Amino acid sequence: MLYFSRWKTIAIWLTVLIAFVAAAPNVIPQSTLASMPDWLPKRQLTLGLDLQGGSHILLQIDRDDMIADRLETARDDVRIALRDGRIGYTGLSSAGRSVQVRVRDADQIDAAKQAVASLIEPVSSGLFGAGSVTELALEEPEPGLLRFTLTDEGIDYRLSTALSQSVEVVNRRVNELGTTEPIIQQQGNDRILVQVPGLDDPQRLKDILGQTAKLTFQMVDQSMPAAEAVQGRPPAGTKVMYSTDDPPVPYIIESRVIVSGENLVDAQTSFDQRTNEPVVSFRFDNQGATRFGQATQQNVGRLFAIILDDQVISAPQIREPILGGSGQISGNFTVQTANDLAVLLRAGALPVDLNIIEERTVGPSLGADSIEAGQIAAIIAAVLVLGFMTFGYSTLGVIANLALIANMVMIIAILSALGATLTMPGIAGIVLTMGMAVDANIIIFERVREERANGRSLIQSMDAGFRQAVSTIVDANVTTFIAAAIMFYVGTGPVRGFAVTLGIGIITTVFTAFVVTRWMVAFWIRTRKPKDLPKGLISFIPEVTKFRFMFLRNFSFAASTILSVLAIVLFFTVSMNYGIDFRGGSMIEVQAKAEAADVSDVRGRLETLNLGEVQVQEFGTPRELLIRIGAQGGGDTAEQSAIQLVQDELQNDYDFRRVEVVGPTVSQELARAGTIAVVISLIAMLVYIWLRFEWQFAIGAVVTTIHDVIMVVGFYVVLGLEFNLTSIAAVLTVVGYSINDTVVVYDRIRENLRKYKKMPIAELIDLTVNQTLSRTVMTGVTTLLALIALYLFGGEVISSFTLAMIFGIIIGTYSSVFVAGPMLILFKLRPDIFGSEAEAPKADATATPTKA
């Protein structure tokens, strides 16, 4: 396995070189990149919103409102069809999802059905007319009573059409803001994801996205005072609307629309020449100009209203006909509000209302702090891991470190090439990979040491070490990859970023361990011709250990059982500190403009807003506060109203660094997805290990992993740490690490079962754990070093995330010895299940434990 042909050597280092070239743009200034040849890679890592600031907003179509609008349209269509057919009717009404009408004359029933026949005809629903959908179904429950019902397929068709149109409108609106590289994409059947990096004013984005922007020009009815219409009944064919003034002014508006925003071809911000106030200048297309000109000719002296989303912006008097097809909209605008209205009108109206059901906004200052914290944590973690490997393995440690550097570069190169988004949890994934990547090299080096201790030559030991480590490393990394894949599949946002970096890290780790490290070892042997393995500068574990771990299995079983039961009891009796991801609500991080924040003052000011449960606490520095607001109970829109109240109250004294809002719709989905992720991970691992080993190993590994999950959840409960979406990533990472550690031990147990068929199972497990003890300690320490650096220097945002993983790594290491091994004894595992391979000579109880 140590021989490499020339073409393999070229292929290996060409791959590494390409990775360095692809990763290089991330450390080259943008100005330098622009002057480089086009054939060179220039793509840099895409930073997540939590690193560069910006807004993540999830919009959802208001399905009920869409159905109500469609029902109103259907009712009007029925009225027009019957009137055009001169058919008498009565009782035209709508309820639920149906419109019904009664034909007065029985002799006209057939004529009525013929008149409305076009309303129930199928409409094309596919490309080039492929496929059709019946939107309205007609039934006659009794003679003369016609009932039109919206069909499920019709509603789905309208929903799909509205979603496609809404994506286009939202795209135009966001692009009009001049932001760089926004992401607007359909999500699911009724949602739109909007991510705008580097946005300085997220409230402006929400205002623009939240408006339907349905513009109409309608005449004002002046036949009676508006105040009388408010108190009584407005004239037939009219309704009362209010202006945007404070206080709002009522107007009686005729239902007939003169011209709508669909006829606008342009809208721009300008200034009134007389008052110098900002106004919005607009221009109609030919059809709109003609209709508007006719209406103003016929109504000189009357008021006409400019209405946006059922609110009167202005109601000027028509002093003379407006025949040029253009005009101005005035209404106490500022420059920004006039520009925003122009943006809305140019982009067009949304076909349906969109509700904000999730919002995650990070200010640019917090993003810069997160980048700095992530860089410091990564550098410190790298120094600790590299130093630890050098001290532990000397020359082989240096080789492992070079492979680790190549590993990190390949991860960055792949992320850059894929255009993946790097989030703060993603940095955590890279740092964690840094700690776990050395595990493969440790397994190989420990197997080499064992083979050398058994009397083989150095070259034979190296060859056998790499060959025998293949199965262990593949099994261990596949199980961890399962956790990463499930995180990506069911996760969202930061969790997906973490899963991507972890999954890519696993792939590059296997490549660098079995290809890059092996080539460098072969090169070192060929050029240096060493006589023996280099000794580490420090020996962390004695060469030979004979600890009787299984002697303590009854105590460890009892302790683990008691602690697990206690954790479960605490989970159901003590209120767990769920984050807004799972219970809904809002979380706001603010920074005082003064030298220090006043917790009691902020708490008192917010309590006057009647927002229900409000928590205010110091967060990070004395200038920073973390504000949590409980779910408002009024649906997704109520959460946005609460945020607006808080911003209005505190904006003069505090800067808003981060805002997260999760409505009840999303919180329920996230809780369900998180639970499913953990369950599916365990099932997938159970199946994989069952196929690769035996059922005893599979059940033992899953029980061990469940034990670790319960302990980590108990850790959250006892310390009162916030359990949020990234906590699911922490739990799944612990699952992956725990199963990785357990599989390494189980793989050696399986190997020893084939060798020592007469050895009692307890002694065999003790032998195995002692053989793998050095690897267990070395891997655990390197991973913990990386995580501790991340916890101490990675910033407050992910501190609870990394603290839980530190605890999980410790528990996972403990359980792989004191839970996984005893489970095999409990299930009465026997050596004969692995066939009748030749037993190693003199192998029974006289075998001397050595490290793996």
Coordinates of C-alpha atoms in Angstrom, one line a residue, residues 9-397:
T9 CA 1.7 10.9 -7.5
I10 CA 0.9 13.5 -10.2
A11 CA -2.8 13.0 -9.7
I12 CA -2.6 13.4 -5.9
W13 CA -0.6 16.6 -5.9
L14 CA -2.4 18.0 -8.8
T15 CA -5.6 17.6 -6.8
V16 CA -4.0 19.3 -3.8
L17 CA -2.6 22.1 -6.0
I18 CA -6.1 22.7 -7.6
A19 CA -7.5 22.9 -4.1
F20 CA -4.9 25.6 -3.1
V21 CA -5.6 27.6 -6.2
A22 CA -9.4 27.4 -5.7
A23 CA -9.1 28.4 -2.1
A24 CA -6.6 31.3 -2.8
P25 CA -9.2 33.9 -3.8
N26 CA -10.4 33.9 -0.1
V27 CA -7.1 35.5 1.0
I28 CA -6.5 37.8 -2.1
P29 CA -7.9 41.3 -2.0
Q30 CA -10.9 41.9 -4.3
S31 CA -9.0 44.6 -6.3
T32 CA -6.2 42.1 -7.0
L33 CA -8.7 39.4 -8.1
A34 CA -10.3 41.8 -10.6
S35 CA -7.0 42.3 -12.4
M36 CA -6.2 38.5 -12.6
P37 CA -6.8 36.5 -15.8
D38 CA -10.4 35.3 -16.3
W39 CA -9.4 31.6 -16.5
L40 CA -8.2 31.7 -12.9
P41 CA -10.8 30.9 -10.2
K42 CA -12.0 34.0 -8.5
R43 CA -14.9 32.7 -6.5
Q44 CA -14.8 33.5 -2.8
L45 CA -16.7 31.9 0.1
T46 CA -20.2 33.3 0.5
L47 CA -20.5 34.5 4.0
G48 CA -23.8 33.9 5.8
L49 CA -25.9 36.7 7.1
D50 CA -24.6 36.0 10.7
L51 CA -21.1 36.9 9.5
Q52 CA -21.6 39.8 7.2
G53 CA -25.0 41.2 8.4
G54 CA -28.2 41.3 6.5
S55 CA -31.7 39.9 6.6
H56 CA -33.3 36.5 6.2
I57 CA -37.1 36.7 5.8
L58 CA -39.5 33.8 5.1
L59 CA -42.7 34.9 3.5
Q60 CA -45.9 32.8 3.3
I61 CA -48.9 33.3 1.1
D62 CA -52.1 34.0 3.1
R63 CA -54.0 31.0 1.8
D64 CA -57.3 32.0 3.5
D65 CA -57.1 35.5 2.1
M66 CA -56.4 34.1 -1.4
I67 CA -59.4 31.8 -1.2
A68 CA -61.6 34.8 0.0
D69 CA -60.4 36.9 -3.0
R70 CA -61.0 34.1 -5.4
L71 CA -64.5 33.5 -3.9
E72 CA -65.3 37.2 -4.3
T73 CA -64.2 37.2 -7.9
A74 CA -66.3 34.1 -8.6
R75 CA -69.4 35.8 -7.1
D76 CA -68.8 38.9 -9.3
D77 CA -68.4 36.6 -12.3
V78 CA -71.7 34.8 -11.6
R79 CA -73.5 38.2 -11.2
I80 CA -72.1 39.5 -14.5
A81 CA -72.8 36.3 -16.4
L82 CA -76.5 36.2 -15.2
R83 CA -77.0 39.9 -15.8
D84 CA -75.6 39.6 -19.3
G85 CA -77.9 36.7 -20.0
R86 CA -80.9 38.7 -18.6
I87 CA -81.7 35.9 -16.1
G88 CA -83.5 36.9 -12.9
Y89 CA -81.8 35.6 -9.7
T90 CA -81.9 36.1 -6.0
G91 CA -79.9 35.2 -2.9
L92 CA -76.4 35.5 -4.4
S93 CA -74.1 34.8 -1.5
S94 CA -70.8 33.1 -0.6
A95 CA -69.9 31.0 2.4
G96 CA -66.9 28.7 3.1
R97 CA -65.6 27.8 -0.3
S98 CA -68.9 28.1 -2.2
V99 CA -71.0 30.7 -4.0
Q100 CA -74.7 30.0 -4.5
V101 CA -77.5 31.7 -6.3
R102 CA -81.2 30.9 -6.9
V103 CA -82.7 31.3 -10.3
R104 CA -86.2 32.9 -10.0
D105 CA -87.9 31.4 -13.0
A106 CA -87.7 27.6 -13.4
D107 CA -87.9 28.0 -17.2
Q108 CA -84.6 29.9 -17.1
I109 CA -82.5 27.3 -15.2
D110 CA -81.0 25.8 -18.4
A111 CA -80.3 29.2 -19.7
A112 CA -78.6 30.1 -16.5
K113 CA -76.4 27.0 -16.6
Q114 CA -75.5 27.9 -20.2
A115 CA -74.7 31.5 -19.1
V116 CA -72.3 30.4 -16.4
A117 CA -70.8 27.5 -18.4
S118 CA -67.6 29.4 -19.1
L119 CA -66.9 29.7 -15.4
I120 CA -66.7 26.0 -14.9
E121 CA -64.6 25.2 -17.9
P122 CA -61.1 23.7 -17.3
V123 CA -58.2 26.1 -17.5
S124 CA -54.8 25.2 -18.8
S125 CA -52.3 24.5 -16.0
G126 CA -49.2 23.3 -17.8
L127 CA -46.6 24.4 -20.3
F128 CA -47.9 24.9 -23.9
G129 CA -51.4 24.0 -22.7
A130 CA -50.5 20.6 -21.3
G131 CA -52.9 19.6 -18.5
S132 CA -56.0 21.4 -17.3
V133 CA -57.6 22.2 -14.0
T134 CA -61.3 22.7 -13.1
E135 CA -61.4 25.6 -10.6
L136 CA -65.1 25.8 -10.0
A137 CA -67.4 22.8 -9.7
L138 CA -71.2 23.3 -10.3
E139 CA -73.9 21.4 -8.5
E140 CA -77.6 21.8 -8.1
P141 CA -78.6 20.6 -4.6
E142 CA -82.2 21.5 -5.4
P143 CA -84.1 22.8 -8.5
G144 CA -83.1 26.3 -9.3
L145 CA -80.3 26.6 -6.7
L146 CA -76.9 26.7 -8.3
R147 CA -73.8 26.2 -6.1
F148 CA -70.3 26.9 -7.3
T149 CA -67.5 25.3 -5.2
L150 CA -63.8 26.0 -5.3
T151 CA -62.1 22.7 -6.0
D152 CA -58.9 21.6 -4.2
E153 CA -57.0 21.3 -7.4
G154 CA -58.2 24.8 -8.4
I155 CA -57.0 26.3 -5.1
D156 CA -53.6 24.6 -5.5
Y157 CA -53.4 25.9 -9.1
R158 CA -54.2 29.4 -8.0
L159 CA -51.7 29.1 -5.1
S160 CA -48.9 27.9 -7.5
T161 CA -49.7 30.7 -9.9
A162 CA -49.7 33.3 -7.2
L163 CA -46.4 32.0 -5.8
S164 CA -44.7 32.2 -9.1
Q165 CA -46.0 35.7 -9.7
S166 CA -45.1 36.7 -6.2
V167 CA -41.5 35.5 -6.6
E168 CA -41.1 37.7 -9.6
V169 CA -42.6 40.7 -7.9
V170 CA -40.5 40.3 -4.8
N171 CA -37.4 39.8 -7.0
R172 CA -38.0 43.1 -8.7
R173 CA -38.7 44.9 -5.5
V174 CA -35.5 43.7 -3.8
N175 CA -33.4 44.4 -6.9
E176 CA -34.7 47.9 -7.0
L177 CA -33.1 48.5 -3.6
G178 CA -29.7 48.1 -5.1
T179 CA -28.5 45.3 -2.8
T180 CA -25.8 43.0 -3.8
E181 CA -26.4 39.3 -4.6
P182 CA -29.8 38.9 -2.9
I183 CA -31.3 35.4 -2.8
I184 CA -35.0 35.1 -3.6
Q185 CA -36.3 31.6 -4.1
Q186 CA -39.5 29.6 -3.8
Q187 CA -39.6 27.3 -0.7
G188 CA -42.2 24.7 -0.5
N189 CA -45.7 25.2 -2.0
D190 CA -46.5 28.6 -0.5
R191 CA -43.4 30.3 0.7
I192 CA -40.7 32.6 -0.5
L193 CA -37.2 32.9 1.0
V194 CA -35.6 36.3 0.9
Q195 CA -32.0 36.7 1.9
V196 CA -30.3 40.1 1.5
P197 CA -26.7 40.3 2.7
G198 CA -25.2 43.6 3.9
L199 CA -28.5 45.4 4.3
D200 CA -28.3 48.4 6.6
D201 CA -32.0 49.0 7.0
P202 CA -33.9 45.7 7.4
Q203 CA -37.1 47.5 8.4
R204 CA -37.2 49.1 5.0
L205 CA -37.0 45.7 3.4
K206 CA -39.9 44.4 5.5
D207 CA -42.0 47.4 4.7
I208 CA -41.4 46.9 1.0
L209 CA -42.1 43.2 1.1
G210 CA -45.1 43.4 3.3
Q211 CA -47.1 45.7 1.1
T212 CA -49.4 44.2 -1.6
A213 CA -49.0 47.6 -3.5
K214 CA -52.4 47.3 -5.2
L215 CA -52.8 50.8 -6.7
T216 CA -56.1 52.1 -8.0
F217 CA -57.5 55.5 -9.1
Q218 CA -61.2 55.9 -8.1
M219 CA -63.6 58.7 -7.8
V220 CA -64.7 60.2 -4.5
D221 CA -68.5 60.3 -3.8
Q222 CA -69.4 63.8 -2.5
S223 CA -73.1 63.3 -2.3
M224 CA -73.0 63.2 1.5
P225 CA -70.5 64.0 4.2
A226 CA -68.1 61.2 4.9
A227 CA -68.8 61.5 8.7
E228 CA -72.4 60.6 8.0
A229 CA -71.4 57.6 5.9
V230 CA -69.2 56.3 8.7
Q231 CA -72.0 56.5 11.2
G232 CA -74.7 55.3 8.9
R233 CA -74.7 53.5 5.5
P234 CA -72.6 54.8 2.5
P235 CA -74.5 55.2 -0.8
A236 CA -74.9 52.1 -2.9
G237 CA -71.8 51.1 -4.9
T238 CA -69.4 52.9 -2.5
K239 CA -67.5 52.2 0.6
V240 CA -65.6 54.2 3.2
M241 CA -61.8 54.3 3.1
Y242 CA -59.4 56.2 5.3
S243 CA -56.3 58.2 4.4
T244 CA -52.8 57.6 5.7
D245 CA -52.9 60.9 7.6
D246 CA -52.7 61.0 11.4
P247 CA -55.5 61.1 12.4
P248 CA -56.9 59.3 9.3
V249 CA -59.5 61.1 7.3
P250 CA -62.5 59.1 5.9
Y251 CA -63.5 59.3 2.3
I252 CA -66.5 57.8 0.4
I253 CA -65.0 55.9 -2.5
E254 CA -66.9 54.7 -5.6
S255 CA -66.3 51.0 -6.2
R256 CA -65.7 51.6 -9.9
V257 CA -61.9 51.6 -10.7
I258 CA -60.9 54.2 -13.2
V259 CA -57.5 52.8 -13.8
S260 CA -55.2 50.5 -11.8
G261 CA -51.5 50.0 -11.2
E262 CA -51.4 47.4 -13.9
N263 CA -51.5 50.2 -16.5
L264 CA -48.4 52.0 -15.0
V265 CA -45.2 51.8 -17.1
D266 CA -43.0 53.9 -14.9
A267 CA -42.8 55.6 -11.5
Q268 CA -40.0 57.8 -10.2
T269 CA -39.3 60.1 -7.3
S270 CA -39.3 63.8 -8.1
F271 CA -40.0 67.1 -6.4
D272 CA -43.1 69.4 -6.6
Q273 CA -41.9 72.6 -8.3
R274 CA -44.3 74.7 -6.2
T275 CA -43.7 73.2 -2.7
N276 CA -40.3 71.4 -3.3
E277 CA -41.8 68.4 -1.5
P278 CA -41.0 64.8 -2.6
V279 CA -43.7 63.3 -4.9
V280 CA -44.0 60.2 -7.1
S281 CA -44.3 60.9 -10.8
F282 CA -46.1 58.2 -12.8
R283 CA -46.8 57.4 -16.4
F284 CA -49.5 55.2 -17.9
D285 CA -49.5 53.0 -20.9
N286 CA -51.8 53.9 -23.9
Q287 CA -54.8 52.1 -22.5
G288 CA -54.4 53.7 -19.0
A289 CA -53.8 57.1 -20.4
T290 CA -56.9 56.9 -22.5
R291 CA -59.1 55.8 -19.6
F292 CA -57.6 58.3 -17.2
G293 CA -58.0 61.1 -19.7
Q294 CA -61.7 60.3 -20.3
A295 CA -62.4 60.0 -16.6
T296 CA -60.8 63.4 -15.8
Q297 CA -62.6 65.0 -18.7
Q298 CA -66.0 63.9 -17.5
N299 CA -65.3 64.8 -13.8
V300 CA -63.7 68.2 -13.8
G301 CA -64.3 69.8 -10.3
R302 CA -64.7 66.5 -8.5
L303 CA -62.2 64.7 -6.2
F304 CA -60.5 61.5 -7.3
A305 CA -58.6 59.2 -4.9
I306 CA -55.3 57.6 -5.3
I307 CA -55.6 54.4 -3.3
L308 CA -52.8 52.0 -2.3
D309 CA -53.8 48.8 -0.5
D310 CA -57.2 50.2 0.5
Q311 CA -55.7 53.4 2.0
V312 CA -56.2 56.8 0.4
I313 CA -52.8 58.3 -0.3
S314 CA -54.2 61.6 -1.6
A315 CA -57.5 62.9 -3.0
P316 CA -56.8 65.9 -5.2
Q317 CA -59.4 67.8 -7.1
I318 CA -59.6 67.5 -10.9
R319 CA -59.2 71.1 -12.0
E320 CA -58.7 70.3 -15.7
P321 CA -58.5 67.1 -17.9
I322 CA -55.3 65.2 -17.6
L323 CA -54.6 64.0 -21.1
G324 CA -50.9 63.3 -21.2
G325 CA -51.0 60.0 -19.5
S326 CA -48.8 61.1 -16.6
G327 CA -49.2 62.7 -13.2
Q328 CA -48.0 63.0 -9.7
I329 CA -48.8 61.4 -6.3
S330 CA -48.3 63.6 -3.3
G331 CA -49.0 62.8 0.3
N332 CA -46.6 64.1 3.0
F333 CA -43.7 61.9 1.7
T334 CA -40.1 61.9 2.8
V335 CA -37.5 61.3 0.1
Q336 CA -37.2 57.6 1.3
T337 CA -41.0 56.9 1.5
A338 CA -41.5 58.5 -1.9
N339 CA -38.7 56.4 -3.3
D340 CA -40.1 53.2 -1.7
L341 CA -43.5 53.9 -3.2
A342 CA -41.9 54.3 -6.6
V343 CA -40.1 51.0 -6.1
L344 CA -43.4 49.3 -5.2
L345 CA -45.2 50.7 -8.2
R346 CA -42.4 49.9 -10.7
A347 CA -42.2 46.3 -9.4
G348 CA -46.0 45.8 -9.6
A349 CA -48.6 44.6 -7.1
L350 CA -48.4 41.3 -5.4
P351 CA -51.3 39.0 -6.5
V352 CA -51.8 37.9 -2.9
D353 CA -50.9 39.0 0.7
L354 CA -47.6 37.7 2.0
N355 CA -47.0 37.3 5.7
I356 CA -43.6 37.3 7.4
I357 CA -43.5 34.1 9.4
E358 CA -39.7 34.0 10.1
E359 CA -37.1 36.8 10.3
R360 CA -33.4 36.6 11.2
T361 CA -31.6 39.9 10.9
V362 CA -28.0 40.6 11.9
G363 CA -26.5 44.1 11.9
P364 CA -23.2 44.6 10.1
S365 CA -21.3 45.4 13.3
L366 CA -22.3 42.1 14.9
G367 CA -21.4 40.3 11.6
A368 CA -17.9 41.8 11.7
D369 CA -17.5 40.8 15.4
S370 CA -18.5 37.2 14.5
I371 CA -16.0 37.0 11.7
E372 CA -13.2 38.3 14.0
A373 CA -14.2 35.8 16.7
G374 CA -14.4 32.9 14.3
Q375 CA -11.0 33.7 12.8
I376 CA -9.4 34.0 16.3
A377 CA -11.0 30.7 17.4
A378 CA -9.9 28.9 14.2
I379 CA -6.3 30.1 14.6
I380 CA -6.1 29.1 18.2
A381 CA -7.7 25.8 17.6
A382 CA -5.3 25.1 14.7
V383 CA -2.2 25.9 16.8
L384 CA -3.4 23.7 19.7
V385 CA -4.3 20.7 17.4
L386 CA -1.1 21.0 15.4
G387 CA 1.1 21.4 18.5
F388 CA -0.6 18.4 20.2
M389 CA 0.0 16.1 17.2
T390 CA 3.6 17.2 16.9
F391 CA 4.3 16.5 20.6
G392 CA 2.4 13.2 20.4
Y393 CA 3.9 11.7 17.2
S394 CA 7.0 13.8 16.3
T395 CA 7.7 13.3 12.6
L396 CA 4.5 11.4 12.0
G397 CA 2.7 14.2 13.7

